Coordinates of C-alpha atoms in Angstrom, one line a residue:
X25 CA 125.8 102.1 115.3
X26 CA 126.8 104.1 112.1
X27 CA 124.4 104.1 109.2
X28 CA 127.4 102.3 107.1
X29 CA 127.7 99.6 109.4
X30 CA 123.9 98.6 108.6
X31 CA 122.6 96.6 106.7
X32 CA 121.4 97.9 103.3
X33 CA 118.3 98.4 101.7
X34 CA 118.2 97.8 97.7
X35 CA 81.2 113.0 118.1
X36 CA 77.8 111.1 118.7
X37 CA 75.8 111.3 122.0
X38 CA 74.9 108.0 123.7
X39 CA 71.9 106.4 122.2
X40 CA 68.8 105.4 124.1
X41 CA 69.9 108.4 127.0
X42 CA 66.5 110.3 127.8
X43 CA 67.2 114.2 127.5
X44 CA 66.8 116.7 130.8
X45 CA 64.8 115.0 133.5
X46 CA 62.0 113.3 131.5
X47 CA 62.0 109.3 132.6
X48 CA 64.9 109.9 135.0
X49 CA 64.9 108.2 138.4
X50 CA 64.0 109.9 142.0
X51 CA 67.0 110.2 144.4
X52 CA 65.3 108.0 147.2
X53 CA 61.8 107.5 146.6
X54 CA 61.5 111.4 146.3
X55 CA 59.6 112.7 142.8
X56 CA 61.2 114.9 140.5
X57 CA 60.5 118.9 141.5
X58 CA 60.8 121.2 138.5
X59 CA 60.6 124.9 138.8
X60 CA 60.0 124.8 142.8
X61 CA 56.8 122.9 142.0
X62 CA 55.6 120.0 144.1
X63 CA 54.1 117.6 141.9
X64 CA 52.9 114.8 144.2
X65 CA 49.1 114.2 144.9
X66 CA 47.2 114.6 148.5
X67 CA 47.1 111.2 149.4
X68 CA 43.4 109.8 149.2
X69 CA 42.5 111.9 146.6
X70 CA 41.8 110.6 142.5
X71 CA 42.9 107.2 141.1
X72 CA 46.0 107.5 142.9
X73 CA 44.7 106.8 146.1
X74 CA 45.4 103.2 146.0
X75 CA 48.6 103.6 145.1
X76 CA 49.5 106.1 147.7
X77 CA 48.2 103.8 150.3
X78 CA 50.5 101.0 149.1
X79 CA 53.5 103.4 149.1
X80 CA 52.3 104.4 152.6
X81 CA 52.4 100.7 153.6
X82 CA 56.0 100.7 152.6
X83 CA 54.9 98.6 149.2
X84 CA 55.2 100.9 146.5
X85 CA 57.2 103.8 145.0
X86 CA 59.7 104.0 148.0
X87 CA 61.6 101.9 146.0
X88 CA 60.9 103.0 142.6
X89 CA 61.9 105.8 140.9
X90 CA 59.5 108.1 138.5
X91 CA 59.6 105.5 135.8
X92 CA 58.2 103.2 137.7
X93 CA 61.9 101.2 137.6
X94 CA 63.6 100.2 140.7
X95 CA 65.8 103.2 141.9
X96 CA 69.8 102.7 141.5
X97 CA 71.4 102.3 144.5
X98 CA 74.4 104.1 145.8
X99 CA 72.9 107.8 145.2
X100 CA 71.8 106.9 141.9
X101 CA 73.3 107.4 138.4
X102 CA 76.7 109.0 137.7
X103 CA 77.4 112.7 136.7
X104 CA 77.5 113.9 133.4
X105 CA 80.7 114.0 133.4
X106 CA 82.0 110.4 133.8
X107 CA 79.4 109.5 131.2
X108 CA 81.2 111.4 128.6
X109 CA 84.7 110.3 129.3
X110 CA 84.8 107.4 128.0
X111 CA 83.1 107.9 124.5
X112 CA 85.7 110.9 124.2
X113 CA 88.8 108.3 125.0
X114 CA 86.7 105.6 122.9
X115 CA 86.2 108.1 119.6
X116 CA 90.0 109.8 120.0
X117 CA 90.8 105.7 119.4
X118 CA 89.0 105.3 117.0
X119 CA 90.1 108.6 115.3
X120 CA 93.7 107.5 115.7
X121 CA 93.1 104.3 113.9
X122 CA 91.4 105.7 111.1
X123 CA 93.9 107.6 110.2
X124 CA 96.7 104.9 110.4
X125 CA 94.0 103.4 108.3
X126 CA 94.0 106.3 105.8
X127 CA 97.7 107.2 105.6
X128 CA 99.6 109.8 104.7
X129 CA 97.9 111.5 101.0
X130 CA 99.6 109.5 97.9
X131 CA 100.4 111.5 95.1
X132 CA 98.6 111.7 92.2
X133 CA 101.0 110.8 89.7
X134 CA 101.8 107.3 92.0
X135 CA 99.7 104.6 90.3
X136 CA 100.7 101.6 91.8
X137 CA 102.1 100.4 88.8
X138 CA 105.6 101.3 89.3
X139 CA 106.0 98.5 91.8
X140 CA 107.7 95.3 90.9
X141 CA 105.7 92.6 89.1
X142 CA 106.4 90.3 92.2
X143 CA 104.7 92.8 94.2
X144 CA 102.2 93.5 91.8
X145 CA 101.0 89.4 91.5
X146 CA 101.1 88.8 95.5
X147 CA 98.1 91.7 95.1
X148 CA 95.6 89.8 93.0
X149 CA 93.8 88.0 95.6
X150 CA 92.6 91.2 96.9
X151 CA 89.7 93.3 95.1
X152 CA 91.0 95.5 92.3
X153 CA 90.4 98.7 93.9
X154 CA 91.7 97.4 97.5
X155 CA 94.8 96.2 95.6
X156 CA 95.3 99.8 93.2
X157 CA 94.7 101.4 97.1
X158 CA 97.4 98.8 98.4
X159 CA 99.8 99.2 95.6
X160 CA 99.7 103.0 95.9
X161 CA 100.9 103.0 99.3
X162 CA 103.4 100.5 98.6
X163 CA 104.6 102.0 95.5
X164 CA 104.6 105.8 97.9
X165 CA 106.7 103.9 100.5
X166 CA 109.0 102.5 98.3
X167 CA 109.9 106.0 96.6
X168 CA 109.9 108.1 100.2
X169 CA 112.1 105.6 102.4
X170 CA 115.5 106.7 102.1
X171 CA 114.5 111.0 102.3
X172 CA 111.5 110.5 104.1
X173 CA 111.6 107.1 105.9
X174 CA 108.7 107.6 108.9
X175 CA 106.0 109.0 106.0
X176 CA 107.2 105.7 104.4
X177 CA 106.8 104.2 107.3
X178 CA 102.9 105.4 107.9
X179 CA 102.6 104.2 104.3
X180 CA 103.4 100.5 105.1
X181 CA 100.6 101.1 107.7
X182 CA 98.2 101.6 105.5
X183 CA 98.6 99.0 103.0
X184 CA 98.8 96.8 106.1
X185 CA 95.3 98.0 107.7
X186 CA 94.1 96.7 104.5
X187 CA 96.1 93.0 104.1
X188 CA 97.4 92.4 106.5
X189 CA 97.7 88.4 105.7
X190 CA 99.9 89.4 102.4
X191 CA 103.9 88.6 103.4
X192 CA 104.7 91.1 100.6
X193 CA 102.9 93.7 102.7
X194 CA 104.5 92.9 106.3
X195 CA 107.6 92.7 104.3
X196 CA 107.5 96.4 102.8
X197 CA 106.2 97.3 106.5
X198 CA 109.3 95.6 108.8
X199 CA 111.5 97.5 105.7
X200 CA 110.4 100.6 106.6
X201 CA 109.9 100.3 110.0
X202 CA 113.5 99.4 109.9
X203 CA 114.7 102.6 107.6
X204 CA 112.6 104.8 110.7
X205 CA 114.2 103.3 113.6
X206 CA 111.2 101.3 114.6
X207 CA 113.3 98.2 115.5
X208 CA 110.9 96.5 117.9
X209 CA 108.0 96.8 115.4
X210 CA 110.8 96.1 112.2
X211 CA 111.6 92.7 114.0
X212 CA 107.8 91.7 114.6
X213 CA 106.9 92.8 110.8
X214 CA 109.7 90.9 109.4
X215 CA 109.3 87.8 111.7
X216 CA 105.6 87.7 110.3
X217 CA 106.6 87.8 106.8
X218 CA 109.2 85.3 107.6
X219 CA 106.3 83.0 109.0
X220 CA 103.9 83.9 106.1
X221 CA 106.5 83.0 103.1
X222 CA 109.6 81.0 104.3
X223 CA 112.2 83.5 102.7
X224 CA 115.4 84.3 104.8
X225 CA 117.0 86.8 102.9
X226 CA 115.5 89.5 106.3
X227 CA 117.3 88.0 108.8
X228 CA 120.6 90.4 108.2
X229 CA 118.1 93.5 109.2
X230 CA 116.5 91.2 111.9
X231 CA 119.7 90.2 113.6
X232 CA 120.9 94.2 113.1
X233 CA 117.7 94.8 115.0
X234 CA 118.4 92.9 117.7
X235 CA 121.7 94.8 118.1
X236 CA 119.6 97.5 118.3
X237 CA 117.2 96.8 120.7
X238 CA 120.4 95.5 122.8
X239 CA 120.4 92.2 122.4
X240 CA 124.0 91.2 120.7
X241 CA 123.5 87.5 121.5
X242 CA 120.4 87.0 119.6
X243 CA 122.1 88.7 116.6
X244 CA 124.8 86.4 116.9
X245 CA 122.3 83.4 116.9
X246 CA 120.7 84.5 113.8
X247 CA 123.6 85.3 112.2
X248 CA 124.6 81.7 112.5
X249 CA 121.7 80.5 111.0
X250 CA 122.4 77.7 108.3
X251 CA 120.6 79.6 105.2
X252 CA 123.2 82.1 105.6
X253 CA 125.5 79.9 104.0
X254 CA 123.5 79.9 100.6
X255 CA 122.9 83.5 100.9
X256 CA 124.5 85.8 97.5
X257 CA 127.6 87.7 98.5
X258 CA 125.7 90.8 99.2
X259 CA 123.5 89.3 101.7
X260 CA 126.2 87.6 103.2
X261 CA 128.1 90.5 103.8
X262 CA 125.7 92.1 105.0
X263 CA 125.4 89.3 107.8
X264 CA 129.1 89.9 108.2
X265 CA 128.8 93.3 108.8
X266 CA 126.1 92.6 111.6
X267 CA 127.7 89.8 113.2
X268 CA 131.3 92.1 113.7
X269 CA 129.3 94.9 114.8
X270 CA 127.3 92.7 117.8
X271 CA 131.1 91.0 118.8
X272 CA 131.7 94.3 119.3
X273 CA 129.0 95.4 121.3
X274 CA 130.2 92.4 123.6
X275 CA 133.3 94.2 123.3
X276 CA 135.2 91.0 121.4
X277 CA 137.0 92.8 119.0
X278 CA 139.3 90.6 118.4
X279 CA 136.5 88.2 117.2
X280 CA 135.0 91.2 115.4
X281 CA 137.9 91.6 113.1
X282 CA 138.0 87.8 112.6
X283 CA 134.6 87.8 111.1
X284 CA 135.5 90.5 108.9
X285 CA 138.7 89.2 108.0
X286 CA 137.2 85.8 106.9
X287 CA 135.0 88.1 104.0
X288 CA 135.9 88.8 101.0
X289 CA 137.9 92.3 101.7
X290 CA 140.1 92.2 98.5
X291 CA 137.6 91.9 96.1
X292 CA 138.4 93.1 92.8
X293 CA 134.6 94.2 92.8
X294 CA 133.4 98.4 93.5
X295 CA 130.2 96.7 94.7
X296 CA 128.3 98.5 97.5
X297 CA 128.9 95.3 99.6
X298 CA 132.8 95.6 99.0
X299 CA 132.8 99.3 99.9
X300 CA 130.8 98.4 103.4
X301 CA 132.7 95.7 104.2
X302 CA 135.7 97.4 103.8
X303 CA 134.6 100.7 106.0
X304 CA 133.3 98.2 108.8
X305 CA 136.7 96.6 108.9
X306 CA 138.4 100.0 108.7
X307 CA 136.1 101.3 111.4
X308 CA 136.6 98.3 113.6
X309 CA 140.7 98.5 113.4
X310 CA 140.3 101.8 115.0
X311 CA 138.2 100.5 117.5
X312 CA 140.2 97.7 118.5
X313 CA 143.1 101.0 119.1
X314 CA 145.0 100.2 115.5
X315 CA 145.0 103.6 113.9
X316 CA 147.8 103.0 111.7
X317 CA 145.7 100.0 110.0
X318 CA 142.8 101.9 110.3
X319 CA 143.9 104.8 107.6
X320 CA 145.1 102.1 105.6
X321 CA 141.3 100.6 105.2
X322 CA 140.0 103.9 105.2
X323 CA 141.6 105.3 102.4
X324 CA 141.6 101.6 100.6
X325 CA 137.7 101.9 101.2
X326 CA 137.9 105.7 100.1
X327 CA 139.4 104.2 96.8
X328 CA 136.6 101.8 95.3
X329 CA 133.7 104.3 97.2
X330 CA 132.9 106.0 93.6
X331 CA 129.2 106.9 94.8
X332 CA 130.3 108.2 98.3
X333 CA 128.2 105.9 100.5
X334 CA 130.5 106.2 103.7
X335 CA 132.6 109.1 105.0
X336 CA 135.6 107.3 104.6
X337 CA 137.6 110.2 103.2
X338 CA 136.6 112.3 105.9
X339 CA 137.2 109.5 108.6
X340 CA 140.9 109.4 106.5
X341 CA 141.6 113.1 107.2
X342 CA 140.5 113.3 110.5
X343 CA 142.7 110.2 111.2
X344 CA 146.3 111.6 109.3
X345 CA 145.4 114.4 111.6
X346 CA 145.2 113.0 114.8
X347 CA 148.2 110.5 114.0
X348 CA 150.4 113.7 112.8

C-alpha cells in the first residue's frame, strides 16, 4: 500500500555454589581423591571405626556423599557446562530488557517541555523526575518519527517501560509503531489506549493496520464504526481512504471508487486531506483499468498538492507517456 494512501500522522556466578571440590558429593559412595591420594582410613583404626563398621554393614556413607548429604542419583550433578547456560540466556534477557528500558540517548537540548500541554498534564501523576524522563522520550519520539521512525519507535518503548498504565503513552507508542511498520504491535498499542481513554479518533490507523496485517474485512468493520460519523473531515477521510484501499484488497473496485466518490473530492479546500483523497481516487481509477480518468485526477490532485506530499506529477507523466 503506497505511503499516500495511508493514513496521516499530524555476569554473576551462582550463589551458594561451593568452589573446586570442597563439600561436593562422591560419585557412588566413593571419597573424593585429590592429587592421586587415597584419603580414606584403615577400617578399625581412630574414632572412625564405628563409623566404618556401619558403612561396612551397608548403613552408612554408601549412600552419602562427603558432605555427609545423600548422594544425587543418576551419576550425580550436571557438568559445568549446563549450569552456565541458563544464567547466560537468563542475563542476555535481562540485558535486552534493560536496554528497551533505557532507550535510545535523548538529546540534550530535548527537555520534555516541548510536548503539548495535554501530554504534559496526563504526566503529573507520575514522580517529577520519572515524568521529565517520560516527557523526554516522548518529546525525542515525536521530533524523530517521520526521518527516523524505528529510533522513534524504541523511544515510545521507553517512556512505556516506565507508564505503562498512561493512554497518552500507549498512544505515542501504537503511533510510532505504526510510522515503523510494526502493525501487529501498532494495533495492540492503540487498542490499549483505546481501552484506557475511550477516544476513537485511532481507529483510521487501526483499521489501515489490519489491511496490513491482511485482514481487509476487519478494516471494513472498523471503518463502519458509528463514531466515524462525528469524526472532523480530516479523520473522516482518512477512514475513506482506508476503507477504498481494503475494497480493493478484496478486489471490489467498483465499491472502492464508490467510497471515494461519496467524499468530498471537489473541495474548494488545498487541505492535506483534499490532496490524499484526491491521489487515492486517482490511483484507484487506474487500478480499476481507467487511465484516461486517472490523468485527469492525477493532474487535478497535482494542482492543489502545493507541499508535494504525493508523486502525483510524476504518476501524471509517466501516465501521458504510456497513454501516448
Amino acid at each position: 500500500m503506497a505511503d499516500q494512501n495511508r493514513p496521516g500522522r499530524e555476569g554473576r556466578s551462582q550463589g551458594g555454589r561451593p568452589e573446586g571440590g570442597q563439600g561436593r558429593p562422591t560419585r557412588g559412595g566413593r571419597p573424593d581423591q585429590r592429587a592421586g591420594k587415597d584419603t580414606r582410613r584403615e577400617p578399625g583404626k581412630g574414632r572412625d571405626a564405628g563409623r566404618d563398621a556401619d558403612r561396612d554393614a551397608g548403613k552408612g556413607a554408601a549412600g552419602r556423599g562427603a558432605a555427609g548429604k545423600p548422594a544425587r542419583s543418576g551419576g550425580g550433578r550436571p557438568g559445568r557446562k549446563d549450569d552456565w547456560r541458563r544464567p547466560q540466556d537468563d542475563r542476555r534477557a535481562r540485558t535486552e530488557e534493560q536496554a528497551r528500558y533505557d532507550g535510545p540517548p535523548i538529546p540534550e537540548e530535548i527537555t520534555g517541555k516541548e510536548l503539548d500541554r495535554s501530554v504534559t498534564a496526563q504526566l503529573k501523576g507520575l514522580p517529577e523526575k520519572l515524568a521529565a524522563r517520560v516527557a523526554r522520550h516522548l518529546a525525542a519520539a515525536g521530533m524523530l518519527i517521520d526521518e527516523d521512525p524505528k529510533t522513534a519507535y524504541q523511544h515510545t518503548l521507553a517512556a512505556r517501560a516506565r507508564a505503562a498504565r498512561l493512554a497518552v503513552v500507549r498512544e505515542a507508542c501504537g503511533e510510532a509503531a505504526y510510522a515503523a511498520g510494526e502493525y501487529a504491535e501498532a494495533l495492540s498499542e492503540l487498542r490499549a489506549a483505546k481501552r484506557m481513554n475511550g477516544a476513537t479518533a485511532y481507529l483510521p490507523i487501526m483499521a489501515d493496520c489490519e489491511r496490513a496485517l491482511g485482514r481487509p474485512e476487519r478494516a471494513l468493520t472498523l471503518a463502519k464504526s458509528p463514531a466515524v460519523a462525528n469524526f472532523a473531515p480530516e479523520a473522516k477521510a482518512e477512514m475513506t481512504i482506508v476503507e477504498a484501499g481494503a475494497r480493493r484488497d478484496l478486489g471490489e473496485f467498483d465499491a472502492a471508487l464508490r467510497t471515494l466518490e461519496h467524499a468530498p473530492l471537489n473541495s474548494k479546500s488545498r487541505a492535506s486531506w483534499v490532496v490524499r483523497l484526491r491521489y487515492a481516487y486517482a490511483d484507484t481509477l487506474l487500478a480499476a483499468g481507467r487511465p484516461e480518468d486517472a490523468l485527469e485526477w492525477f493532474h487535478r490532485t497535482e494542482a492543489i498538492d502545493g507541499e508535494e506530499i504525493t508523486d502525483a506529477g510524476a504518476r501524471a507523466a509517466d501516465l501521458e507517456k504510456s497513454l501516448g
